[in-house]
Each structure stands twice: as structure tokens, then as C-alpha cells.
Amino acid sequence: MLDFSQFGGLLSSLQEQIKEMEEKSKNTTFEAKSGGGLVKVKFNGAGELLDIFIDDGLLEDKEALQIYLMSALNEAYKQVEDTRKNSAFGMLGGLNPFAK
């Protein structure tokens, strides 16, 4: 049974862990490329776009540029989201109020 007298401390600890996780995520970078490296993007763990590289050869081919850019952005963002989910599950892994 959950001891509610410990709930405040548990909540405070969880808030500290979340803050720590957010700080770490800002310092983590994720890179993705598409078109064999013709387009590269870089995000931080907070989901902020840090850099985009577009090969000059793509500037003449708008359709290919759009496809490669969308592909690279989606892949990098997926990496960010997967890492966030894994961090959240890891953080909550030891937290089971229904454990006996």
C-alpha cells in the first residue's frame, strides 16, 4: 500500500530528476542525414534544431531537397522522441506505488 506521508518527498525527488533530465537533454545532440549525406540535420535533446547542411548540388532540385530534408528532420526528431521516452521510462522504472 502507498504511504502518503512519503508522497511529498517522492514528488520532490521526481521533479529534481525531471529537471536534471531536461538539462542533460539540452547537451545531447542527434544527427540524421538523407540522400547519402546531401542533407544533414542536428537537434539537441530538447527537440531544438541546431544545424542544417544542404549540399549545393541540391539547390537546383527543389523536389529532391524537400524530400531529403523531410526525411532527415523526421529521423532526427524520432531519435529525440525515442530518447525522451526511454529516459522517462527509466526514471519511472523504480516507481511503482502498487508494488507490494
Coordinates of C-alpha atoms in Angstrom, one line a residue:
M1 CA 0.0 0.0 0.0
L2 CA 1.2 3.5 -0.8
D3 CA 2.3 5.5 2.2
F4 CA 1.0 9.0 1.5
S5 CA 3.3 10.6 4.1
Q6 CA 6.2 9.8 1.7
F7 CA 4.4 11.1 -1.3
G8 CA 5.7 14.7 -1.0
G9 CA 9.3 13.6 -0.9
L10 CA 8.7 11.3 -3.8
L11 CA 7.2 14.1 -5.8
S12 CA 10.1 16.4 -5.0
S13 CA 12.6 13.8 -6.0
L14 CA 10.8 13.2 -9.3
Q15 CA 10.8 16.9 -10.0
E16 CA 14.5 17.1 -9.5
Q17 CA 15.1 14.1 -11.8
I18 CA 12.9 15.7 -14.5
K19 CA 14.9 19.0 -14.2
E20 CA 18.2 17.0 -14.4
M21 CA 17.0 15.1 -17.4
E22 CA 16.0 18.3 -19.2
E23 CA 19.4 19.8 -18.6
K24 CA 21.2 16.7 -19.9
S25 CA 19.0 16.6 -23.0
K26 CA 20.0 20.1 -24.0
N27 CA 23.6 18.9 -24.1
T28 CA 22.8 15.8 -26.1
T29 CA 22.8 16.1 -29.9
F30 CA 21.2 13.9 -32.5
E31 CA 22.2 13.9 -36.1
A32 CA 20.4 12.4 -39.2
K33 CA 21.2 12.5 -42.8
S34 CA 19.5 11.6 -46.0
G35 CA 20.3 11.4 -49.7
G36 CA 23.6 9.8 -48.9
G37 CA 24.6 12.8 -46.8
L38 CA 23.3 15.5 -49.2
V39 CA 21.2 16.8 -46.3
K40 CA 22.2 16.6 -42.6
V41 CA 20.3 18.0 -39.6
K42 CA 21.3 18.2 -36.0
F43 CA 18.9 18.6 -33.0
N44 CA 19.5 18.8 -29.3
G45 CA 17.7 16.5 -26.9
A46 CA 15.1 19.2 -26.2
G47 CA 14.0 19.0 -29.8
E48 CA 15.6 22.2 -30.9
L49 CA 17.0 22.3 -34.4
L50 CA 20.7 23.3 -34.1
D51 CA 22.1 22.9 -37.7
I52 CA 21.1 22.1 -41.3
F53 CA 23.5 21.2 -44.0
I54 CA 22.4 21.2 -47.6
D55 CA 24.7 20.2 -50.4
D56 CA 25.0 22.9 -53.1
G57 CA 24.0 20.3 -55.7
L58 CA 20.5 20.1 -54.3
L59 CA 19.8 23.8 -54.7
E60 CA 18.8 23.2 -58.3
D61 CA 16.4 20.3 -57.4
K62 CA 13.7 21.7 -55.1
E63 CA 11.6 18.4 -55.0
A64 CA 14.6 16.3 -54.0
L65 CA 15.7 18.9 -51.5
Q66 CA 12.2 18.8 -49.9
I67 CA 12.1 15.0 -49.7
Y68 CA 15.6 14.7 -48.3
L69 CA 15.0 17.5 -45.8
M70 CA 11.8 16.0 -44.5
S71 CA 13.4 12.6 -44.2
A72 CA 16.4 13.9 -42.2
L73 CA 14.2 16.0 -40.0
N74 CA 11.8 13.2 -39.2
E75 CA 14.6 10.8 -38.5
A76 CA 16.4 13.1 -36.1
Y77 CA 13.1 14.1 -34.4
K78 CA 12.3 10.4 -33.9
Q79 CA 15.7 9.9 -32.2
V80 CA 14.9 12.8 -29.9
E81 CA 11.5 11.4 -29.0
D82 CA 12.7 7.8 -28.5
T83 CA 15.4 9.1 -26.1
R84 CA 12.9 11.1 -24.2
K85 CA 10.6 8.1 -23.8
N86 CA 13.4 5.8 -22.8
S87 CA 14.6 8.4 -20.2
A88 CA 11.1 8.8 -18.8
F89 CA 10.5 5.1 -18.5
G90 CA 13.9 4.6 -16.9
M91 CA 13.2 7.4 -14.4
L92 CA 9.8 5.9 -13.5
G93 CA 11.1 2.3 -13.6
G94 CA 11.6 2.1 -9.9
L95 CA 8.5 4.0 -9.1
N96 CA 5.6 1.6 -8.7
P97 CA 3.1 2.7 -6.0
F98 CA 1.2 -0.5 -6.4
A99 CA 4.1 -2.8 -5.7
K100 CA 3.6 -4.9 -2.5

